[in-house]
C-alpha atoms as an extended CHARMM CRD file, in Angstrom:
* protein
*
       304  EXT
         1         1  MET       CA             64.1490000000       96.3440000000      234.0320000000  PROA      1               0.0000000000
         2         2  THR       CA             61.2220000000       96.1650000000      231.7300000000  PROA      2               0.0000000000
         3         3  ALA       CA             61.7400000000       96.9080000000      227.9820000000  PROA      3               0.0000000000
         4         4  THR       CA             59.2460000000       99.3750000000      226.5620000000  PROA      4               0.0000000000
         5         5  THR       CA             58.0070000000       98.8390000000      222.9950000000  PROA      5               0.0000000000
         6         6  LEU       CA             57.2510000000      102.0680000000      221.1980000000  PROA      6               0.0000000000
         7         7  PRO       CA             54.2060000000      102.0870000000      218.9450000000  PROA      7               0.0000000000
         8         8  PRO       CA             54.9920000000      102.3050000000      215.2150000000  PROA      8               0.0000000000
         9         9  ALA       CA             54.9740000000      105.8180000000      213.8700000000  PROA      9               0.0000000000
        10        10  VAL       CA             51.8060000000      106.6880000000      212.0990000000  PROA      10              0.0000000000
        11        11  ARG       CA             52.5740000000      108.1850000000      208.6780000000  PROA      11              0.0000000000
        12        12  ASP       CA             50.3460000000      110.4100000000      206.6890000000  PROA      12              0.0000000000
        13        13  PRO       CA             49.3300000000      108.3570000000      203.5830000000  PROA      13              0.0000000000
        14        14  GLU       CA             49.6300000000      111.4960000000      201.4410000000  PROA      14              0.0000000000
        15        15  GLU       CA             53.1170000000      112.3300000000      202.7310000000  PROA      15              0.0000000000
        16        16  THR       CA             55.0590000000      109.8940000000      200.4980000000  PROA      16              0.0000000000
        17        17  PRO       CA             53.4070000000      110.8710000000      197.1890000000  PROA      17              0.0000000000
        18        18  ARG       CA             53.8660000000      114.5530000000      198.1090000000  PROA      18              0.0000000000
        19        19  ARG       CA             57.5450000000      113.9510000000      198.8420000000  PROA      19              0.0000000000
        20        20  ASP       CA             57.9700000000      112.0850000000      195.5440000000  PROA      20              0.0000000000
        21        21  ARG       CA             56.3480000000      114.9320000000      193.6420000000  PROA      21              0.0000000000
        22        22  GLY       CA             58.6790000000      117.4320000000      195.2840000000  PROA      22              0.0000000000
        23        23  ARG       CA             61.7000000000      115.3080000000      194.4080000000  PROA      23              0.0000000000
        24        24  GLY       CA             60.4760000000      115.0010000000      190.8330000000  PROA      24              0.0000000000
        25        25  LEU       CA             60.0360000000      118.7520000000      190.4700000000  PROA      25              0.0000000000
        26        26  ARG       CA             63.5130000000      119.3980000000      191.8810000000  PROA      26              0.0000000000
        27        27  SER       CA             65.0030000000      116.9840000000      189.3580000000  PROA      27              0.0000000000
        28        28  LEU       CA             63.5510000000      119.1010000000      186.5490000000  PROA      28              0.0000000000
        29        29  ILE       CA             65.4010000000      122.2500000000      187.6420000000  PROA      29              0.0000000000
        30        30  PRO       CA             68.6490000000      121.3820000000      185.7490000000  PROA      30              0.0000000000
        31        31  LEU       CA             66.5490000000      120.8430000000      182.6120000000  PROA      31              0.0000000000
        32        32  LEU       CA             64.9420000000      124.2750000000      182.7310000000  PROA      32              0.0000000000
        33        33  PRO       CA             67.4890000000      126.0080000000      180.4130000000  PROA      33              0.0000000000
        34        34  ALA       CA             67.0200000000      123.2780000000      177.7950000000  PROA      34              0.0000000000
        35        35  LEU       CA             63.2340000000      123.4380000000      178.1290000000  PROA      35              0.0000000000
        36        36  VAL       CA             63.2890000000      127.2330000000      177.7300000000  PROA      36              0.0000000000
        37        37  LEU       CA             65.4500000000      126.9530000000      174.6080000000  PROA      37              0.0000000000
        38        38  LEU       CA             63.1490000000      124.2780000000      173.1420000000  PROA      38              0.0000000000
        39        39  LEU       CA             60.0730000000      126.4110000000      173.7630000000  PROA      39              0.0000000000
        40        40  LEU       CA             61.7800000000      129.5400000000      172.3970000000  PROA      40              0.0000000000
        41        41  PHE       CA             63.3860000000      128.1600000000      169.2360000000  PROA      41              0.0000000000
        42        42  PHE       CA             61.3130000000      125.0380000000      168.4330000000  PROA      42              0.0000000000
        43        43  ALA       CA             57.8000000000      125.1300000000      169.8620000000  PROA      43              0.0000000000
        44        44  GLY       CA             57.4970000000      128.9170000000      169.5240000000  PROA      44              0.0000000000
        45        45  PRO       CA             58.0600000000      129.1380000000      165.7400000000  PROA      45              0.0000000000
        46        46  MET       CA             55.8670000000      126.0780000000      165.1700000000  PROA      46              0.0000000000
        47        47  LEU       CA             52.9700000000      127.5710000000      167.1270000000  PROA      47              0.0000000000
        48        48  TRP       CA             53.4450000000      130.8870000000      165.3210000000  PROA      48              0.0000000000
        49        49  SER       CA             53.3580000000      129.0600000000      161.9690000000  PROA      49              0.0000000000
        50        50  VAL       CA             50.1300000000      127.3020000000      162.9310000000  PROA      50              0.0000000000
        51        51  TYR       CA             48.6000000000      130.6790000000      163.8360000000  PROA      51              0.0000000000
        52        52  ILE       CA             49.7790000000      132.3360000000      160.5930000000  PROA      52              0.0000000000
        53        53  ALA       CA             48.3230000000      129.5050000000      158.4860000000  PROA      53              0.0000000000
        54        54  PHE       CA             44.8270000000      130.4140000000      159.6730000000  PROA      54              0.0000000000
        55        55  THR       CA             45.1630000000      134.1370000000      158.9250000000  PROA      55              0.0000000000
        56        56  ASN       CA             45.6430000000      136.3250000000      155.8330000000  PROA      56              0.0000000000
        57        57  THR       CA             49.1150000000      137.5380000000      156.8200000000  PROA      57              0.0000000000
        58        58  ALA       CA             51.0690000000      138.9540000000      153.8980000000  PROA      58              0.0000000000
        59        59  LEU       CA             54.5360000000      140.4380000000      153.3810000000  PROA      59              0.0000000000
        60        60  SER       CA             53.0740000000      143.5380000000      151.7990000000  PROA      60              0.0000000000
        61        61  GLY       CA             53.2700000000      145.6390000000      154.9640000000  PROA      61              0.0000000000
        62        62  ALA       CA             51.6820000000      146.0300000000      158.3740000000  PROA      62              0.0000000000
        63        63  GLY       CA             48.1070000000      145.5600000000      157.1860000000  PROA      63              0.0000000000
        64        64  ALA       CA             45.2970000000      144.2620000000      159.3550000000  PROA      64              0.0000000000
        65        65  VAL       CA             45.6520000000      140.5260000000      159.9990000000  PROA      65              0.0000000000
        66        66  GLU       CA             42.3580000000      138.6660000000      159.9870000000  PROA      66              0.0000000000
        67        67  PHE       CA             41.5110000000      135.1390000000      161.0120000000  PROA      67              0.0000000000
        68        68  VAL       CA             40.3370000000      133.3050000000      157.8670000000  PROA      68              0.0000000000
        69        69  GLY       CA             39.8400000000      129.8090000000      159.2700000000  PROA      69              0.0000000000
        70        70  LEU       CA             40.4640000000      127.0200000000      156.7580000000  PROA      70              0.0000000000
        71        71  ALA       CA             40.4910000000      129.3220000000      153.7080000000  PROA      71              0.0000000000
        72        72  ASN       CA             44.1940000000      128.7200000000      152.9650000000  PROA      72              0.0000000000
        73        73  PHE       CA             43.7300000000      124.9560000000      153.1580000000  PROA      73              0.0000000000
        74        74  GLU       CA             40.5890000000      125.0400000000      150.9760000000  PROA      74              0.0000000000
        75        75  ARG       CA             42.5340000000      127.0410000000      148.4090000000  PROA      75              0.0000000000
        76        76  MET       CA             45.3290000000      124.4740000000      148.5970000000  PROA      76              0.0000000000
        77        77  VAL       CA             42.9490000000      121.5910000000      147.8810000000  PROA      77              0.0000000000
        78        78  ASN       CA             41.7870000000      123.3260000000      144.6780000000  PROA      78              0.0000000000
        79        79  ASP       CA             45.2750000000      124.4490000000      143.6160000000  PROA      79              0.0000000000
        80        80  PRO       CA             46.6500000000      122.1360000000      140.8620000000  PROA      80              0.0000000000
        81        81  ALA       CA             50.0930000000      123.7430000000      141.1600000000  PROA      81              0.0000000000
        82        82  PHE       CA             50.2790000000      122.6470000000      144.7890000000  PROA      82              0.0000000000
        83        83  TRP       CA             49.3940000000      119.0220000000      143.9940000000  PROA      83              0.0000000000
        84        84  HSD       CA             51.9140000000      119.0940000000      141.1500000000  PROA      84              0.0000000000
        85        85  SER       CA             54.5820000000      120.2520000000      143.6150000000  PROA      85              0.0000000000
        86        86  ILE       CA             53.6120000000      117.5140000000      146.0880000000  PROA      86              0.0000000000
        87        87  TRP       CA             53.9330000000      114.8960000000      143.3410000000  PROA      87              0.0000000000
        88        88  LEU       CA             57.3870000000      116.1970000000      142.3610000000  PROA      88              0.0000000000
        89        89  THR       CA             58.4130000000      116.2470000000      146.0310000000  PROA      89              0.0000000000
        90        90  LEU       CA             57.4680000000      112.5910000000      146.4370000000  PROA      90              0.0000000000
        91        91  ILE       CA             59.4220000000      111.6980000000      143.2760000000  PROA      91              0.0000000000
        92        92  PHE       CA             62.4170000000      113.6360000000      144.5850000000  PROA      92              0.0000000000
        93        93  VAL       CA             62.2690000000      111.9790000000      148.0350000000  PROA      93              0.0000000000
        94        94  VAL       CA             61.7710000000      108.4350000000      146.7770000000  PROA      94              0.0000000000
        95        95  GLY       CA             64.2830000000      108.7680000000      143.9290000000  PROA      95              0.0000000000
        96        96  SER       CA             67.1040000000      110.5560000000      145.7140000000  PROA      96              0.0000000000
        97        97  ALA       CA             66.7020000000      109.4950000000      149.3620000000  PROA      97              0.0000000000
        98        98  VAL       CA             64.8090000000      106.2030000000      149.6790000000  PROA      98              0.0000000000
        99        99  ILE       CA             66.3400000000      104.5850000000      146.5750000000  PROA      99              0.0000000000
       100       100  GLY       CA             69.4480000000      106.6160000000      145.7620000000  PROA      100             0.0000000000
       101       101  GLN       CA             71.1760000000      107.6050000000      149.0110000000  PROA      101             0.0000000000
       102       102  ASN       CA             69.9150000000      104.6290000000      151.0010000000  PROA      102             0.0000000000
       103       103  THR       CA             70.8820000000      101.9510000000      148.4570000000  PROA      103             0.0000000000
       104       104  LEU       CA             74.1880000000      103.5140000000      147.4390000000  PROA      104             0.0000000000
       105       105  GLY       CA             75.1670000000      104.1420000000      151.0580000000  PROA      105             0.0000000000
       106       106  LEU       CA             74.4830000000      100.5000000000      151.9580000000  PROA      106             0.0000000000
       107       107  LEU       CA             76.3720000000       99.2870000000      148.8900000000  PROA      107             0.0000000000
       108       108  LEU       CA             79.4280000000      101.4200000000      149.6820000000  PROA      108             0.0000000000
       109       109  ALA       CA             79.4170000000      100.2760000000      153.3180000000  PROA      109             0.0000000000
       110       110  LEU       CA             79.2400000000       96.6260000000      152.2290000000  PROA      110             0.0000000000
       111       111  LEU       CA             82.0310000000       97.0530000000      149.6740000000  PROA      111             0.0000000000
       112       112  MET       CA             84.3060000000       98.6360000000      152.2670000000  PROA      112             0.0000000000
       113       113  ARG       CA             83.9780000000       95.7080000000      154.6740000000  PROA      113             0.0000000000
       114       114  GLY       CA             87.2560000000       93.8390000000      154.8920000000  PROA      114             0.0000000000
       115       115  ARG       CA             89.1590000000       96.3270000000      152.6990000000  PROA      115             0.0000000000
       116       116  ASN       CA             92.5130000000       97.6920000000      153.7280000000  PROA      116             0.0000000000
       117       117  ARG       CA             92.8580000000      101.0010000000      155.5140000000  PROA      117             0.0000000000
       118       118  VAL       CA             94.0770000000      102.8930000000      152.4490000000  PROA      118             0.0000000000
       119       119  SER       CA             91.0450000000      101.9220000000      150.3560000000  PROA      119             0.0000000000
       120       120  ARG       CA             88.6250000000      102.7070000000      153.1800000000  PROA      120             0.0000000000
       121       121  THR       CA             90.2450000000      106.0800000000      153.8530000000  PROA      121             0.0000000000
       122       122  LEU       CA             90.2400000000      107.0180000000      150.1650000000  PROA      122             0.0000000000
       123       123  VAL       CA             86.5790000000      106.0870000000      149.5530000000  PROA      123             0.0000000000
       124       124  THR       CA             85.3700000000      107.5890000000      152.8290000000  PROA      124             0.0000000000
       125       125  GLY       CA             87.2840000000      110.8030000000      152.1770000000  PROA      125             0.0000000000
       126       126  LEU       CA             85.8400000000      111.2280000000      148.6740000000  PROA      126             0.0000000000
       127       127  VAL       CA             82.2610000000      110.5630000000      149.8040000000  PROA      127             0.0000000000
       128       128  LEU       CA             82.5580000000      112.7970000000      152.8480000000  PROA      128             0.0000000000
       129       129  ALA       CA             84.0320000000      115.5860000000      150.7330000000  PROA      129             0.0000000000
       130       130  ALA       CA             80.8250000000      115.6870000000      148.6960000000  PROA      130             0.0000000000
       131       131  TRP       CA             78.8050000000      115.8220000000      151.9050000000  PROA      131             0.0000000000
       132       132  ALA       CA             80.9230000000      118.6500000000      153.3290000000  PROA      132             0.0000000000
       133       133  VAL       CA             80.3320000000      120.8700000000      150.2940000000  PROA      133             0.0000000000
       134       134  PRO       CA             77.7110000000      123.5500000000      151.0460000000  PROA      134             0.0000000000
       135       135  GLU       CA             74.3740000000      122.9500000000      149.3820000000  PROA      135             0.0000000000
       136       136  THR       CA             74.5330000000      126.0300000000      147.1610000000  PROA      136             0.0000000000
       137       137  VAL       CA             78.0900000000      125.2220000000      146.0600000000  PROA      137             0.0000000000
       138       138  ALA       CA             77.0870000000      121.6490000000      145.2220000000  PROA      138             0.0000000000
       139       139  GLY       CA             74.1270000000      122.9790000000      143.2360000000  PROA      139             0.0000000000
       140       140  PHE       CA             76.3510000000      125.3280000000      141.2280000000  PROA      140             0.0000000000
       141       141  CYS       CA             78.8730000000      122.5180000000      140.5400000000  PROA      141             0.0000000000
       142       142  TRP       CA             76.1230000000      120.2960000000      139.1420000000  PROA      142             0.0000000000
       143       143  TYR       CA             74.6740000000      123.2420000000      137.2050000000  PROA      143             0.0000000000
       144       144  ALA       CA             78.0550000000      123.7910000000      135.5580000000  PROA      144             0.0000000000
       145       145  PHE       CA             78.4560000000      120.0540000000      134.9050000000  PROA      145             0.0000000000
       146       146  LEU       CA             75.0110000000      119.5310000000      133.3080000000  PROA      146             0.0000000000
       147       147  HSD       CA             74.6240000000      122.8440000000      131.4800000000  PROA      147             0.0000000000
       148       148  ARG       CA             74.4540000000      122.9110000000      127.6770000000  PROA      148             0.0000000000
       149       149  THR       CA             78.0590000000      124.1500000000      127.5810000000  PROA      149             0.0000000000
       150       150  GLY       CA             79.1070000000      122.0820000000      130.6110000000  PROA      150             0.0000000000
       151       151  THR       CA             81.5660000000      119.2780000000      131.1690000000  PROA      151             0.0000000000
       152       152  LEU       CA             79.1220000000      116.4330000000      130.5110000000  PROA      152             0.0000000000
       153       153  ASN       CA             78.2920000000      117.6640000000      127.0270000000  PROA      153             0.0000000000
       154       154  GLU       CA             81.9780000000      118.2420000000      126.3170000000  PROA      154             0.0000000000
       155       155  LEU       CA             82.5180000000      114.5430000000      127.0160000000  PROA      155             0.0000000000
       156       156  LEU       CA             79.4070000000      113.3070000000      125.2050000000  PROA      156             0.0000000000
       157       157  GLN       CA             79.9840000000      115.3390000000      122.0490000000  PROA      157             0.0000000000
       158       158  HSD       CA             82.4140000000      112.6330000000      120.9340000000  PROA      158             0.0000000000
       159       159  VAL       CA             79.4560000000      110.2250000000      120.6560000000  PROA      159             0.0000000000
       160       160  GLY       CA             77.1410000000      112.8240000000      119.1210000000  PROA      160             0.0000000000
       161       161  VAL       CA             75.0540000000      113.6350000000      122.2120000000  PROA      161             0.0000000000
       162       162  GLN       CA             74.4100000000      117.3110000000      122.9430000000  PROA      162             0.0000000000
       163       163  GLN       CA             71.5420000000      118.6940000000      125.0090000000  PROA      163             0.0000000000
       164       164  ASN       CA             70.7420000000      120.9000000000      128.0010000000  PROA      164             0.0000000000
       165       165  TRP       CA             70.1450000000      118.3080000000      130.7160000000  PROA      165             0.0000000000
       166       166  LEU       CA             68.7390000000      120.8910000000      133.1220000000  PROA      166             0.0000000000
       167       167  TYR       CA             66.0350000000      121.6560000000      130.5660000000  PROA      167             0.0000000000
       168       168  THR       CA             65.2590000000      118.2000000000      129.1570000000  PROA      168             0.0000000000
       169       169  ALA       CA             65.5070000000      116.1660000000      132.3990000000  PROA      169             0.0000000000
       170       170  PRO       CA             65.4580000000      118.5880000000      135.3730000000  PROA      170             0.0000000000
       171       171  MET       CA             64.0970000000      116.1260000000      137.9540000000  PROA      171             0.0000000000
       172       172  VAL       CA             66.6590000000      113.4890000000      137.0030000000  PROA      172             0.0000000000
       173       173  ALA       CA             69.3840000000      116.1250000000      137.3160000000  PROA      173             0.0000000000
       174       174  VAL       CA             68.4020000000      117.2750000000      140.8200000000  PROA      174             0.0000000000
       175       175  ILE       CA             67.8980000000      113.6700000000      141.9690000000  PROA      175             0.0000000000
       176       176  PHE       CA             71.4210000000      112.7050000000      140.8530000000  PROA      176             0.0000000000
       177       177  ALA       CA             72.8590000000      115.8060000000      142.5170000000  PROA      177             0.0000000000
       178       178  ASN       CA             71.1230000000      115.0440000000      145.8100000000  PROA      178             0.0000000000
       179       179  VAL       CA             72.2600000000      111.4050000000      145.7190000000  PROA      179             0.0000000000
       180       180  TRP       CA             75.8370000000      112.5460000000      145.0810000000  PROA      180             0.0000000000
       181       181  ARG       CA             75.7690000000      114.9870000000      147.9790000000  PROA      181             0.0000000000
       182       182  GLY       CA             73.8370000000      113.0010000000      150.6030000000  PROA      182             0.0000000000
       183       183  THR       CA             75.0990000000      109.4200000000      150.2520000000  PROA      183             0.0000000000
       184       184  ALA       CA             77.8500000000      109.9620000000      152.8310000000  PROA      184             0.0000000000
       185       185  PHE       CA             75.3700000000      110.0600000000      155.7250000000  PROA      185             0.0000000000
       186       186  SER       CA             73.8170000000      106.7070000000      154.7940000000  PROA      186             0.0000000000
       187       187  MET       CA             77.2450000000      105.1790000000      154.2480000000  PROA      187             0.0000000000
       188       188  LEU       CA             78.3830000000      106.1890000000      157.7470000000  PROA      188             0.0000000000
       189       189  VAL       CA             75.1720000000      104.8630000000      159.3340000000  PROA      189             0.0000000000
       190       190  TYR       CA             75.4790000000      101.4850000000      157.5950000000  PROA      190             0.0000000000
       191       191  ASP       CA             79.2070000000      101.2480000000      158.2150000000  PROA      191             0.0000000000
       192       192  ALA       CA             78.5640000000      101.5820000000      161.9610000000  PROA      192             0.0000000000
       193       193  ALA       CA             75.6770000000       99.1110000000      161.8100000000  PROA      193             0.0000000000
       194       194  LEU       CA             77.6700000000       96.4920000000      159.8810000000  PROA      194             0.0000000000
       195       195  SER       CA             80.4930000000       96.6570000000      162.4390000000  PROA      195             0.0000000000
       196       196  ASP       CA             78.0140000000       95.3340000000      165.0480000000  PROA      196             0.0000000000
       197       197  VAL       CA             77.1130000000       92.2150000000      163.0190000000  PROA      197             0.0000000000
       198       198  PRO       CA             78.7510000000       89.2370000000      164.7920000000  PROA      198             0.0000000000
       199       199  PRO       CA             81.3190000000       87.6510000000      162.4290000000  PROA      199             0.0000000000
       200       200  ASP       CA             80.6180000000       84.1900000000      163.8460000000  PROA      200             0.0000000000
       201       201  LEU       CA             77.0690000000       84.3250000000      162.4510000000  PROA      201             0.0000000000
       202       202  LEU       CA             78.3970000000       85.0520000000      158.9610000000  PROA      202             0.0000000000
       203       203  GLU       CA             80.9810000000       82.2930000000      159.3370000000  PROA      203             0.0000000000
       204       204  ALA       CA             78.2970000000       79.8310000000      160.4690000000  PROA      204             0.0000000000
       205       205  ALA       CA             76.1460000000       80.7740000000      157.4710000000  PROA      205             0.0000000000
       206       206  ALA       CA             79.1370000000       80.2620000000      155.1640000000  PROA      206             0.0000000000
       207       207  ILE       CA             79.8020000000       76.8310000000      156.6820000000  PROA      207             0.0000000000
       208       208  ASP       CA             76.1460000000       75.9410000000      156.0290000000  PROA      208             0.0000000000
       209       209  GLY       CA             76.7180000000       76.7670000000      152.3750000000  PROA      209             0.0000000000
       210       210  ALA       CA             75.0190000000       80.1690000000      152.2020000000  PROA      210             0.0000000000
       211       211  SER       CA             76.0180000000       82.3490000000      149.2700000000  PROA      211             0.0000000000
       212       212  GLY       CA             76.9910000000       85.9940000000      149.6240000000  PROA      212             0.0000000000
       213       213  TRP       CA             73.4970000000       87.1490000000      148.7300000000  PROA      213             0.0000000000
       214       214  GLN       CA             71.8910000000       84.6760000000      151.1750000000  PROA      214             0.0000000000
       215       215  LYS       CA             74.1370000000       85.8910000000      154.0120000000  PROA      215             0.0000000000
       216       216  LEU       CA             73.1420000000       89.4570000000      153.2040000000  PROA      216             0.0000000000
       217       217  ARG       CA             69.4270000000       88.6300000000      152.8810000000  PROA      217             0.0000000000
       218       218  TYR       CA             68.9860000000       86.3260000000      155.8660000000  PROA      218             0.0000000000
       219       219  VAL       CA             71.7290000000       87.4030000000      158.2970000000  PROA      219             0.0000000000
       220       220  THR       CA             73.0040000000       90.9370000000      157.7450000000  PROA      220             0.0000000000
       221       221  LEU       CA             69.8570000000       92.8290000000      156.7380000000  PROA      221             0.0000000000
       222       222  PRO       CA             67.6650000000       91.4600000000      159.5840000000  PROA      222             0.0000000000
       223       223  LEU       CA             70.3540000000       92.3890000000      162.1150000000  PROA      223             0.0000000000
       224       224  ILE       CA             70.6540000000       95.9970000000      160.8690000000  PROA      224             0.0000000000
       225       225  ARG       CA             66.9650000000       96.5690000000      160.1430000000  PROA      225             0.0000000000
       226       226  ARG       CA             66.6490000000       99.2140000000      162.8720000000  PROA      226             0.0000000000
       227       227  SER       CA             69.5610000000      101.1520000000      161.3800000000  PROA      227             0.0000000000
       228       228  ILE       CA             67.9260000000      100.8930000000      157.9510000000  PROA      228             0.0000000000
       229       229  VAL       CA             64.6590000000      102.3170000000      159.2270000000  PROA      229             0.0000000000
       230       230  SER       CA             66.3890000000      105.0520000000      161.2430000000  PROA      230             0.0000000000
       231       231  ASN       CA             68.4690000000      106.0510000000      158.2270000000  PROA      231             0.0000000000
       232       232  LEU       CA             65.3940000000      106.0960000000      155.9760000000  PROA      232             0.0000000000
       233       233  MET       CA             63.5300000000      108.3000000000      158.4350000000  PROA      233             0.0000000000
       234       234  LEU       CA             66.3410000000      110.8260000000      158.7830000000  PROA      234             0.0000000000
       235       235  ILE       CA             67.1950000000      111.1740000000      155.0850000000  PROA      235             0.0000000000
       236       236  THR       CA             63.5050000000      111.3300000000      154.1470000000  PROA      236             0.0000000000
       237       237  LEU       CA             62.8300000000      114.2310000000      156.5120000000  PROA      237             0.0000000000
       238       238  GLN       CA             65.9920000000      115.9710000000      155.3560000000  PROA      238             0.0000000000
       239       239  THR       CA             65.1400000000      115.5620000000      151.6660000000  PROA      239             0.0000000000
       240       240  LEU       CA             61.5550000000      116.7360000000      152.0970000000  PROA      240             0.0000000000
       241       241  ALA       CA             62.8850000000      120.1580000000      153.0800000000  PROA      241             0.0000000000
       242       242  ALA       CA             65.5830000000      120.3590000000      150.3810000000  PROA      242             0.0000000000
       243       243  PHE       CA             65.5470000000      123.8060000000      148.7850000000  PROA      243             0.0000000000
       244       244  GLY       CA             68.9400000000      125.3120000000      148.0060000000  PROA      244             0.0000000000
       245       245  LEU       CA             70.1890000000      122.5410000000      145.7100000000  PROA      245             0.0000000000
       246       246  ILE       CA             67.1170000000      122.6310000000      143.4400000000  PROA      246             0.0000000000
       247       247  PHE       CA             66.8570000000      126.4110000000      143.5640000000  PROA      247             0.0000000000
       248       248  VAL       CA             70.4430000000      126.8810000000      142.3900000000  PROA      248             0.0000000000
       249       249  MET       CA             70.2790000000      124.1940000000      139.6860000000  PROA      249             0.0000000000
       250       250  THR       CA             66.8980000000      124.8080000000      138.0680000000  PROA      250             0.0000000000
       251       251  GLY       CA             65.0060000000      127.4030000000      140.1160000000  PROA      251             0.0000000000
       252       252  GLY       CA             62.0460000000      125.0160000000      139.8880000000  PROA      252             0.0000000000
       253       253  GLY       CA             62.0010000000      125.1710000000      136.0910000000  PROA      253             0.0000000000
       254       254  PRO       CA             61.7850000000      125.0050000000      133.2390000000  PROA      254             0.0000000000
       255       255  GLY       CA             58.3050000000      126.2860000000      133.9970000000  PROA      255             0.0000000000
       256       256  THR       CA             57.3110000000      124.1890000000      137.0050000000  PROA      256             0.0000000000
       257       257  ALA       CA             58.9750000000      120.9720000000      135.8400000000  PROA      257             0.0000000000
       258       258  SER       CA             61.1310000000      120.7250000000      138.9910000000  PROA      258             0.0000000000
       259       259  GLN       CA             59.1650000000      122.9380000000      141.3660000000  PROA      259             0.0000000000
       260       260  THR       CA             58.9310000000      120.8670000000      144.5430000000  PROA      260             0.0000000000
       261       261  THR       CA             56.7800000000      122.0260000000      147.4430000000  PROA      261             0.0000000000
       262       262  PRO       CA             59.5510000000      123.9510000000      149.2860000000  PROA      262             0.0000000000
       263       263  LEU       CA             60.1870000000      125.9830000000      146.1090000000  PROA      263             0.0000000000
       264       264  TYR       CA             56.4550000000      126.5520000000      145.6020000000  PROA      264             0.0000000000
       265       265  MET       CA             56.1950000000      127.7040000000      149.2150000000  PROA      265             0.0000000000
       266       266  TYR       CA             59.0550000000      130.1430000000      148.6280000000  PROA      266             0.0000000000
       267       267  GLU       CA             57.3960000000      131.4890000000      145.4910000000  PROA      267             0.0000000000
       268       268  GLN       CA             54.0420000000      132.0500000000      147.1640000000  PROA      268             0.0000000000
       269       269  SER       CA             55.5330000000      133.5210000000      150.3480000000  PROA      269             0.0000000000
       270       270  PHE       CA             58.3160000000      135.7580000000      149.0730000000  PROA      270             0.0000000000
       271       271  LYS       CA             57.4510000000      136.5020000000      145.4350000000  PROA      271             0.0000000000
       272       272  PHE       CA             53.6840000000      136.8180000000      145.7360000000  PROA      272             0.0000000000
       273       273  TYR       CA             53.8520000000      137.9420000000      149.4190000000  PROA      273             0.0000000000
       274       274  GLU       CA             51.2150000000      135.4060000000      150.5220000000  PROA      274             0.0000000000
       275       275  LEU       CA             52.9680000000      134.3490000000      153.6790000000  PROA      275             0.0000000000
       276       276  SER       CA             49.9250000000      132.6560000000      155.2390000000  PROA      276             0.0000000000
       277       277  TYR       CA             49.3750000000      130.4700000000      152.1730000000  PROA      277             0.0000000000
       278       278  GLY       CA             53.0170000000      129.4140000000      152.1240000000  PROA      278             0.0000000000
       279       279  THR       CA             52.8830000000      128.6490000000      155.8440000000  PROA      279             0.0000000000
       280       280  ALA       CA             49.7980000000      126.4820000000      155.3560000000  PROA      280             0.0000000000
       281       281  MET       CA             51.7380000000      124.4760000000      152.7550000000  PROA      281             0.0000000000
       282       282  ALA       CA             54.5780000000      124.0850000000      155.2630000000  PROA      282             0.0000000000
       283       283  LEU       CA             52.1440000000      122.4950000000      157.7050000000  PROA      283             0.0000000000
       284       284  VAL       CA             50.9640000000      120.0460000000      155.0410000000  PROA      284             0.0000000000
       285       285  LEU       CA             54.5910000000      119.1930000000      154.2510000000  PROA      285             0.0000000000
       286       286  LEU       CA             55.1000000000      118.5870000000      157.9610000000  PROA      286             0.0000000000
       287       287  LEU       CA             52.2150000000      116.1080000000      157.8870000000  PROA      287             0.0000000000
       288       288  VAL       CA             53.7830000000      114.3550000000      154.8890000000  PROA      288             0.0000000000
       289       289  GLY       CA             56.9860000000      113.9370000000      156.8890000000  PROA      289             0.0000000000
       290       290  ALA       CA             54.9960000000      112.6020000000      159.8410000000  PROA      290             0.0000000000
       291       291  LEU       CA             53.2690000000      110.1220000000      157.5230000000  PROA      291             0.0000000000
       292       292  PHE       CA             56.6210000000      108.8060000000      156.2810000000  PROA      292             0.0000000000
       293       293  SER       CA             57.7990000000      108.5060000000      159.9100000000  PROA      293             0.0000000000
       294       294  VAL       CA             54.6950000000      106.5320000000      160.9130000000  PROA      294             0.0000000000
       295       295  ILE       CA             55.2150000000      104.1490000000      157.9960000000  PROA      295             0.0000000000
       296       296  TYR       CA             58.8500000000      103.5510000000      158.9600000000  PROA      296             0.0000000000
       297       297  LEU       CA             57.9720000000      103.0380000000      162.6480000000  PROA      297             0.0000000000
       298       298  ARG       CA             55.2390000000      100.6380000000      161.5810000000  PROA      298             0.0000000000
       299       299  LEU       CA             57.8040000000       98.6410000000      159.6060000000  PROA      299             0.0000000000
       300       300  ILE       CA             59.9330000000       98.2660000000      162.7580000000  PROA      300             0.0000000000
       301       301  ARG       CA             56.9690000000       96.9180000000      164.7320000000  PROA      301             0.0000000000
       302       302  LEU       CA             56.0640000000       94.4860000000      161.9750000000  PROA      302             0.0000000000
       303       303  GLU       CA             59.6090000000       93.1380000000      161.9940000000  PROA      303             0.0000000000
       304       304  ASP       CA             59.4700000000       92.7250000000      165.8000000000  PROA      304             0.0000000000
């Protein structure tokens, strides 16, 4: 009996890529609800905001909406109040988030390392309680504390100090309030990051004679640098959009002494009904957040 060898099947060279494309499209079907929600609640409002920024849309009624091109952005460039608000926003972000929340959160996480459960629970509970307070409630608490007839002046009157802190130092007041409220997030991020630092590396550094600061500088911080950058990015973006805390405490005043860009946007959009101008400022603030993110991502690559 003679064995018959069948010729190899000839496959269409386009069949495999076509089959892979079909499999790839089928794998996207479970993601369709999430994609629809993202388009509806994220991409949709952003695209609408971009459109509004190039028109003369106002809140004064259903008037004719006209396309005005870059007019809102040209007005922004020549608006000193806008640049003043941008400057105050940068001060607020750097002071309360980059320096305040980030440094204090890292310090608290370091101090809690090796402490007993009671101390850790007590400190974590107090810090988280401040974070859990709604923004408007936290703003009112700090308003009552720093007001001319508030608790701080009641304490300082014994040393002869009496002033309205919300009037004489409004930016310092809102920065302290935001540090107080937002430090919990940074503390939790750093506490998780520090738990991943191998203890044997710290012990080896101690055996080599490294001091506490040298272990922190050359062992701990390099190992948690990604957590540091991630935390900085998140708290920066969150602080850029802070509105309720400042609005409740100072309303942007006195005058415009604490009027950050979100408050200026609110004033232009809902007090002066210039919705398109306020939306254009929102886009610029979005670019500022993107610039901070690029800087932080660049820092990660430099470290690598």
